[in-house]
XYZ file of C-alpha atoms in Angstrom:
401
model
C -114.641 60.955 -106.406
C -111.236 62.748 -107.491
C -109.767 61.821 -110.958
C -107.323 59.580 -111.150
C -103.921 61.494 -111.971
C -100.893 60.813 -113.862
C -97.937 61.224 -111.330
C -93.927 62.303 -112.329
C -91.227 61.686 -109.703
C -87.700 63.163 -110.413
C -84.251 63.678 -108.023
C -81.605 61.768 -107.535
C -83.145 58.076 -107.785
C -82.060 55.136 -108.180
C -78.217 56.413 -107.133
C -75.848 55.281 -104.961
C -76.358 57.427 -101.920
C -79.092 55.665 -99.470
C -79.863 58.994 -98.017
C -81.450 59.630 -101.608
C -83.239 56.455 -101.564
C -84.435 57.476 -98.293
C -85.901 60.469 -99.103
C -87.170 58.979 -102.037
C -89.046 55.866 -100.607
C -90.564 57.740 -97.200
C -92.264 59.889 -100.138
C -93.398 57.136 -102.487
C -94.890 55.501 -99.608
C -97.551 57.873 -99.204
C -99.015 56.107 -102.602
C -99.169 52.164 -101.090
C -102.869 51.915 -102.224
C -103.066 54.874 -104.594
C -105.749 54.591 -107.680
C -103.320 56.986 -109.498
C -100.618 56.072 -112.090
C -96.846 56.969 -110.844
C -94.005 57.486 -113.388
C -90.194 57.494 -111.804
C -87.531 58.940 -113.474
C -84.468 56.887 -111.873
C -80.680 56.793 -112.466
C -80.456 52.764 -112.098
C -84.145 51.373 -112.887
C -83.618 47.928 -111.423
C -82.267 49.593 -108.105
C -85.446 51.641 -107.861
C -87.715 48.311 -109.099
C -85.940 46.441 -105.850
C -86.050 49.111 -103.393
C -90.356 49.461 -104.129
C -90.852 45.947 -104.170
C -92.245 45.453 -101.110
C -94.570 48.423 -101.330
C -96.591 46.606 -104.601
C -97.575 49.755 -106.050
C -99.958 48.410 -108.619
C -99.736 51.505 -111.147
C -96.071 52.450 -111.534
C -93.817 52.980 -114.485
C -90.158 53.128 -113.727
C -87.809 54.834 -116.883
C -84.368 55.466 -117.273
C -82.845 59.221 -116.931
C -80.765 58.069 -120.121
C -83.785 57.657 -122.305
C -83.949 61.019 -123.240
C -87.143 60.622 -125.555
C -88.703 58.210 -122.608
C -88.258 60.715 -120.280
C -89.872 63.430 -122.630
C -93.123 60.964 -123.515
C -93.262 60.617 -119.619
C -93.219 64.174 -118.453
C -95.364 65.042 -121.411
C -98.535 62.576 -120.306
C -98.270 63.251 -116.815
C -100.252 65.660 -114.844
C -98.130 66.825 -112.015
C -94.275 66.924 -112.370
C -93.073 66.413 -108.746
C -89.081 67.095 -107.996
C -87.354 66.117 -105.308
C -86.744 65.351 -102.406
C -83.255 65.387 -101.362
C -80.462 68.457 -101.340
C -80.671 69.066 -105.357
C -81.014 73.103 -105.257
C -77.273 73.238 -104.984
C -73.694 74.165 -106.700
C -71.178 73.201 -103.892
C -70.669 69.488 -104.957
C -70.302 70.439 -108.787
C -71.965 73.695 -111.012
C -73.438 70.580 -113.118
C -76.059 69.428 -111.125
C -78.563 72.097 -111.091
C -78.589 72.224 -115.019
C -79.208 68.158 -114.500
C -82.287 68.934 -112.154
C -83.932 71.922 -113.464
C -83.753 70.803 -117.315
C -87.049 68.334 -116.351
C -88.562 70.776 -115.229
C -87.960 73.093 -117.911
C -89.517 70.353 -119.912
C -92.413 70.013 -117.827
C -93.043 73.983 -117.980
C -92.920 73.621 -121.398
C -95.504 70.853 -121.620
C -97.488 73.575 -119.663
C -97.562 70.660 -116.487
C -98.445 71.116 -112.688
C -95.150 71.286 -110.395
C -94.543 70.902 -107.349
C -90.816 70.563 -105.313
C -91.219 68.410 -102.295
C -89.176 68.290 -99.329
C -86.457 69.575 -100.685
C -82.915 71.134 -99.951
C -81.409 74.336 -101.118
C -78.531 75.436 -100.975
C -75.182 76.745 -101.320
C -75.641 78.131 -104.600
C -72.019 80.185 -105.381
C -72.818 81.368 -108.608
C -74.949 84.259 -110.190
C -76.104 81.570 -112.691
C -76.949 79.126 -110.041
C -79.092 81.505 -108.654
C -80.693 83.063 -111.927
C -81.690 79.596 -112.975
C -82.915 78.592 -109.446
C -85.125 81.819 -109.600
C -86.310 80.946 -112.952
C -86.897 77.081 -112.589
C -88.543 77.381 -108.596
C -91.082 79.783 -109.897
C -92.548 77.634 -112.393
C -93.673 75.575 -109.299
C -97.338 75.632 -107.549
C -95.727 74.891 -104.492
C -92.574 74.133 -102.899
C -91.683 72.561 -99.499
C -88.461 72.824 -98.414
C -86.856 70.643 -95.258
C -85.271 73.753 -93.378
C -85.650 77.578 -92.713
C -82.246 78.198 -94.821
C -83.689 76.781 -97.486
C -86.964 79.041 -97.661
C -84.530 82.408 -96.766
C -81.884 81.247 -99.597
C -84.655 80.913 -102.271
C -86.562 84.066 -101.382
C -82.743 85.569 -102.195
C -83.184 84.228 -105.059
C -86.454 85.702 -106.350
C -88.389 83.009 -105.119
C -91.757 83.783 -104.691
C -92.373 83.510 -101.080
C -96.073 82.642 -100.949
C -95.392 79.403 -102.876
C -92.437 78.234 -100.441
C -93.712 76.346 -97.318
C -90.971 74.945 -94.629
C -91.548 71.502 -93.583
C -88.707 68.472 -92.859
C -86.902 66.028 -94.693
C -89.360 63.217 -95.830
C -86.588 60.516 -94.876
C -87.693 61.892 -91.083
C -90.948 59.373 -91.377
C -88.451 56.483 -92.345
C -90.385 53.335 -90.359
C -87.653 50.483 -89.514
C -88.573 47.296 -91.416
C -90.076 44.229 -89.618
C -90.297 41.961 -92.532
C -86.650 41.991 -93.362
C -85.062 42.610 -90.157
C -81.149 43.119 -90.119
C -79.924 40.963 -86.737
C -76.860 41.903 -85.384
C -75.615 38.197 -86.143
C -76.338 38.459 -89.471
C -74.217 41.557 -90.171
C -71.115 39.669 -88.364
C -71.271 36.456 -86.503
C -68.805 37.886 -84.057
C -70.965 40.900 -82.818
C -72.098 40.628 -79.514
C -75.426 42.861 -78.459
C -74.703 42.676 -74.627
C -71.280 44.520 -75.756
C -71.959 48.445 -76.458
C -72.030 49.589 -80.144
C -70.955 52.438 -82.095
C -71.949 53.465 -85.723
C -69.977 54.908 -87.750
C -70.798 57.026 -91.275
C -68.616 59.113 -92.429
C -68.240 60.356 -96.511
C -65.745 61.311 -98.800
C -65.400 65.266 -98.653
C -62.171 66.785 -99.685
C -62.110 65.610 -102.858
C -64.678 67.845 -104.035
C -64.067 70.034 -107.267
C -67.159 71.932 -108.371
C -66.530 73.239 -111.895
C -65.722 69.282 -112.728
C -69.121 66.881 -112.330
C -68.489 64.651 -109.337
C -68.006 61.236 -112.113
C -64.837 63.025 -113.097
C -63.310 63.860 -109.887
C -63.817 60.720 -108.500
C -62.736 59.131 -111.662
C -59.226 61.149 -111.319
C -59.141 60.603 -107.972
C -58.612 64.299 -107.886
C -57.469 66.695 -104.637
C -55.540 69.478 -104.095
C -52.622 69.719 -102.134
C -54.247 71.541 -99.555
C -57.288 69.061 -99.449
C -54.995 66.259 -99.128
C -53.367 68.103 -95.995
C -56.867 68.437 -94.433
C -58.242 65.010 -95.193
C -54.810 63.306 -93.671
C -55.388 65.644 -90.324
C -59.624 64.123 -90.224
C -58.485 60.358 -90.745
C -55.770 60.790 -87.744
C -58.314 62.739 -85.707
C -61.254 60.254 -86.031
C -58.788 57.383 -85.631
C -57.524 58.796 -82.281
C -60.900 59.101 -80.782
C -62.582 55.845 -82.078
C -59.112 54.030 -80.570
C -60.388 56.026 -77.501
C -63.750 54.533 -77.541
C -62.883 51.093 -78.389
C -59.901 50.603 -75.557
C -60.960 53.170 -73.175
C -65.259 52.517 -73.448
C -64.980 49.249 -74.929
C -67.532 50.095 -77.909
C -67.505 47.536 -80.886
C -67.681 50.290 -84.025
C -69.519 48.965 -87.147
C -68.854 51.320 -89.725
C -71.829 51.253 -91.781
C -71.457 53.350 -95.120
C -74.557 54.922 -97.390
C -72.487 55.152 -100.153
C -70.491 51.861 -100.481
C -67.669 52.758 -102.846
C -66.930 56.148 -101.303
C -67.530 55.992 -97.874
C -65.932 53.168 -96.903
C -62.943 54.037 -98.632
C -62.698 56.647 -96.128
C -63.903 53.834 -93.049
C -61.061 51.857 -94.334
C -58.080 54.368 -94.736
C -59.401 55.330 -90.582
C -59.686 51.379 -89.767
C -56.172 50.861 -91.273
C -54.919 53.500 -88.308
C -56.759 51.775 -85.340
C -53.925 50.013 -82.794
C -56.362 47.367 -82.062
C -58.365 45.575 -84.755
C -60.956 43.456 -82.652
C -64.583 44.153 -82.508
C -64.197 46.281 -85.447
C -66.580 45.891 -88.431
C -66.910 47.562 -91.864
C -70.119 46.755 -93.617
C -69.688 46.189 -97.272
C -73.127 45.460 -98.479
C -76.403 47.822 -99.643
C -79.022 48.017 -96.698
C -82.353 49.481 -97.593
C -83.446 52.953 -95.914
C -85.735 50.896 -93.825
C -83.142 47.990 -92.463
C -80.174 51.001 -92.187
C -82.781 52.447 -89.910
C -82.941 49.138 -87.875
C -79.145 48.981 -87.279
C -78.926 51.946 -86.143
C -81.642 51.665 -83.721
C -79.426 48.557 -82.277
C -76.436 50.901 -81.865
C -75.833 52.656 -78.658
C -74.132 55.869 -80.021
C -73.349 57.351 -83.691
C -70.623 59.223 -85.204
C -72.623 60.623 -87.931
C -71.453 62.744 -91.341
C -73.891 61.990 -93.716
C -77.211 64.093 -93.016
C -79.456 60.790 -93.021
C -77.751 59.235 -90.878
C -78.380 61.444 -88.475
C -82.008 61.976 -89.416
C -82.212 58.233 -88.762
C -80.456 58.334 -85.730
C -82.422 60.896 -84.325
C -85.251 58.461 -85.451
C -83.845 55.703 -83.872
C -83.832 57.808 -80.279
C -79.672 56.859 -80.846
C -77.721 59.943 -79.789
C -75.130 60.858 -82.100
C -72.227 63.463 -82.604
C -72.373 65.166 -86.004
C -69.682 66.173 -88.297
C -70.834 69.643 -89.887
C -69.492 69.124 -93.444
C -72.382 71.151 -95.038
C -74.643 74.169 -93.899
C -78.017 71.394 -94.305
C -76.282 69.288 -91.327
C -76.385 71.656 -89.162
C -79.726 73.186 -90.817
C -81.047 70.001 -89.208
C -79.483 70.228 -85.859
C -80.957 74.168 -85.571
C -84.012 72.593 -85.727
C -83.747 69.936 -83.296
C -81.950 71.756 -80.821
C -82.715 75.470 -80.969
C -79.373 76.712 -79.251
C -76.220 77.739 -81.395
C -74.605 77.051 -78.166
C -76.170 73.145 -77.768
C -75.958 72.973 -81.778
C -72.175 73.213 -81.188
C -71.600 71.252 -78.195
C -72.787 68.225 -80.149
C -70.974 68.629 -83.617
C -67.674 69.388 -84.624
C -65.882 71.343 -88.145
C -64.532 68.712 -90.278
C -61.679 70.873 -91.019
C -60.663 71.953 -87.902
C -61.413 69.452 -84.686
C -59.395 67.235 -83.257
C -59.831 63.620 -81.393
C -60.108 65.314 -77.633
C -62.787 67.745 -78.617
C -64.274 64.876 -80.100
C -63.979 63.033 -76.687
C -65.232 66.344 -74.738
C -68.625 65.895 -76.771
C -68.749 61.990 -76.298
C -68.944 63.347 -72.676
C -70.874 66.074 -72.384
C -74.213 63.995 -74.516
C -73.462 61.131 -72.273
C -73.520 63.229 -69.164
C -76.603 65.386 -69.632
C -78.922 63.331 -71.417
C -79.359 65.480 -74.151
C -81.228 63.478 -76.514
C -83.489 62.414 -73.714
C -84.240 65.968 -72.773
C -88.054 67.323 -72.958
C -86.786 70.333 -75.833
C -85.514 67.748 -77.996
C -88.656 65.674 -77.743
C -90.663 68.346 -78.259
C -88.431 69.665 -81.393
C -88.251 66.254 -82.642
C -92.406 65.924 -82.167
C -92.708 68.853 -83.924
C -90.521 67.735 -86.959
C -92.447 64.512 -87.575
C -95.706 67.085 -87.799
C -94.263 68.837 -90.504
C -93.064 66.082 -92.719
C -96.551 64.870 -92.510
C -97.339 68.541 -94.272
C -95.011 67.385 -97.574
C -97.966 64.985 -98.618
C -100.947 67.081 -97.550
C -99.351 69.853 -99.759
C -98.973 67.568 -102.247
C -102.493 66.364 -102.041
C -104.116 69.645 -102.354
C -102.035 69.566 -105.287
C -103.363 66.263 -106.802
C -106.970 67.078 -105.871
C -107.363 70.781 -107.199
């Protein structure tokens, strides 16, 4: 019989993002009837108390990231430190939150603990410092499976030890749609009709981002550049234009369905103020767990997708989607669904430089061919499922050494 371990989680939960929740709830799921005691570091403790709920984990321990001296009693009587998952390797956003992430595991070095990172992201990482301290803080690790090839080349870059890094997916890939607590279409708006076609929507805020400032701050200042500004006005005319398209023209009801309430749809609402007709448009303003997001957008017949999960759920979901390429991990993602540069870009579209008929073009050409019906994608997308499944048996080997 193995001994019964003491267990650390640590990324970004308990926040505001659902694709973080996600991540972090496909991988806590693995533990439903686990003997061995789990410890979660989260960012909002009775978030992260609700969102496990229905998994009754008998043994778990939920502490605050704020309670320094908690979190140090924590790291200190576990066993295995375990970070991630989720895109926390990174400077783009702000140079502030790889210090965040990598001082736990400084501390759990110190405590001479067992580390693992799981499933996670890497990347961009603009600064020599960045990349010293990723070098220094990814070596400490037993193992480390990351959710793309980028990820594995970028760390190796890095000084990464390659015979510890393993590619895998994105744990929020094994996402199962909830039964239990079911989202209806009724319930999200009594005037939605199911026989009518539907369109998701989930976009994100994007040029507002300032990364020698932490994110709190710019989004506290409500800071952007003149330049940004420019950019941002030319994507909210651009996406209003083609979803005016699809609602006259196709006659697709949009729901615009946000995974970060407070800054996503204040972007669905600045494009929803520009639409010429206002009916069978709907912008969901309330939190959805990972598992009942997943369920609406199975009931959609198309997504316009610019957050990463929701076009991991999507491609759950068998919903085809277009993807805005913000960030080198969405289209990380679509490389490995799709193969092709060439198909890759006939599906997705540069948030900075696109407009609403290219947009249209793509509508079109997925529509046409089929193209997340095809046998490649299934077989990609087969494939992908396989190696999530690896996170945990890494992890595992881990536990059981």
């Amino acid at each position: 019989m193995n001994k019964i371990k003491n267990l650390c989680f640590f990324s970004f939960i308990g926040s505001d993002n659902l694709g973080d929740e996600a991540v972090f709830y496909s991988m806590i799921t693995n533990f439903k009837n686990t003997n061995h005691h789990l410890s979660v570091i989260s960012t909002n403790p009775d978030k992260t108390k609700k969102l496990l709920k229905d998994l009754d984990i008998r043994k778990l321990k939920i502490i605050n990231v704020k309670h320094n001296l908690n979190v140090i009693k924590v790291i200190k009587k576990s066993d295995i430190f375990i970070c991630g998952g989720g895109g926390i390797i990174q400077d783009q956003t702000s140079i502030f939150n790889l210090p965040f992430f990598l001082s736990k595991v400084f501390l759990a070095k110190f405590f001479k603990k067992t580390i693992m990172f799981y499933g996670i992201g890497v990347g961009p990482l603009k600064s020599r410092l960045s990349r010293l301290l990723t070098k220094i803080g990814l070596n400490f690790a037993e193992i480390i499976t990351v959710r793309d090839n980028k990820s594995k080349k970028i760390l190796i870059n890095c000084g990464v030890k390659e015979k510890i890094i393993n590619v895998t997916a994105d744990p929020a890939i094994s996402i199962k749609k909830s039964l239990k607590k079911e989202i209806s279409l009724l319930t999200l708006n009594k005037k939605i009709n199911s026989e009518k076609l539907i369109m998701v929507i989930c976009l994100r805020h994007w040029f507002d981002t300032y990364r020698f400032m932490p994110v709190k701050l710019v989004k506290a200042l409500d800071f952007q550049t003149k330049k940004d500004k420019k950019k941002y006005e030319n994507f909210i005319n651009e996406i209003s234009k083609f979803l005016n398209y699809c609602n006259e023209k196709l006659k697709y009801q949009l729901i615009f369905l946000p995974f970060w309430i407070n800054r996503d749809n204040k972007v669905h609402r600045n494009i929803i103020d520009k639409l010429d007709n206002k009916k069978d448009i709907y912008l969901l303003n309330k939190e959805y767990s990972p598992s009942q997001t997943k369920g609406i957008i199975q009931k959609a017949d198309f997504v316009l997708g610019m957050r990463l999960h929701s076009l991991i759920l999507a491609t759950t979901s068998k919903t085809p989607f277009i993807a805005i390429n913000y960030s080198q991990k969405v289209r990380n993602y679509l490389k490995m669904l799709f193969s092709k540069d060439s198909l890759v870009d006939k599906i997705s579209v540069n948030p900075e430089n696109f407009s609403s008929e290219e947009l249209i073009e793509k509508l079109n050409f997925i529509l046409k061919n089929n193209t997340f019906t095809s046998e490649n994608f299934k077989k990609n997308f087969k494939k992908l499922l396989k190696k999530e499944k690896e996170n945990f048996i890494y992890l595992k080997e881990v536990i059981n050494k």
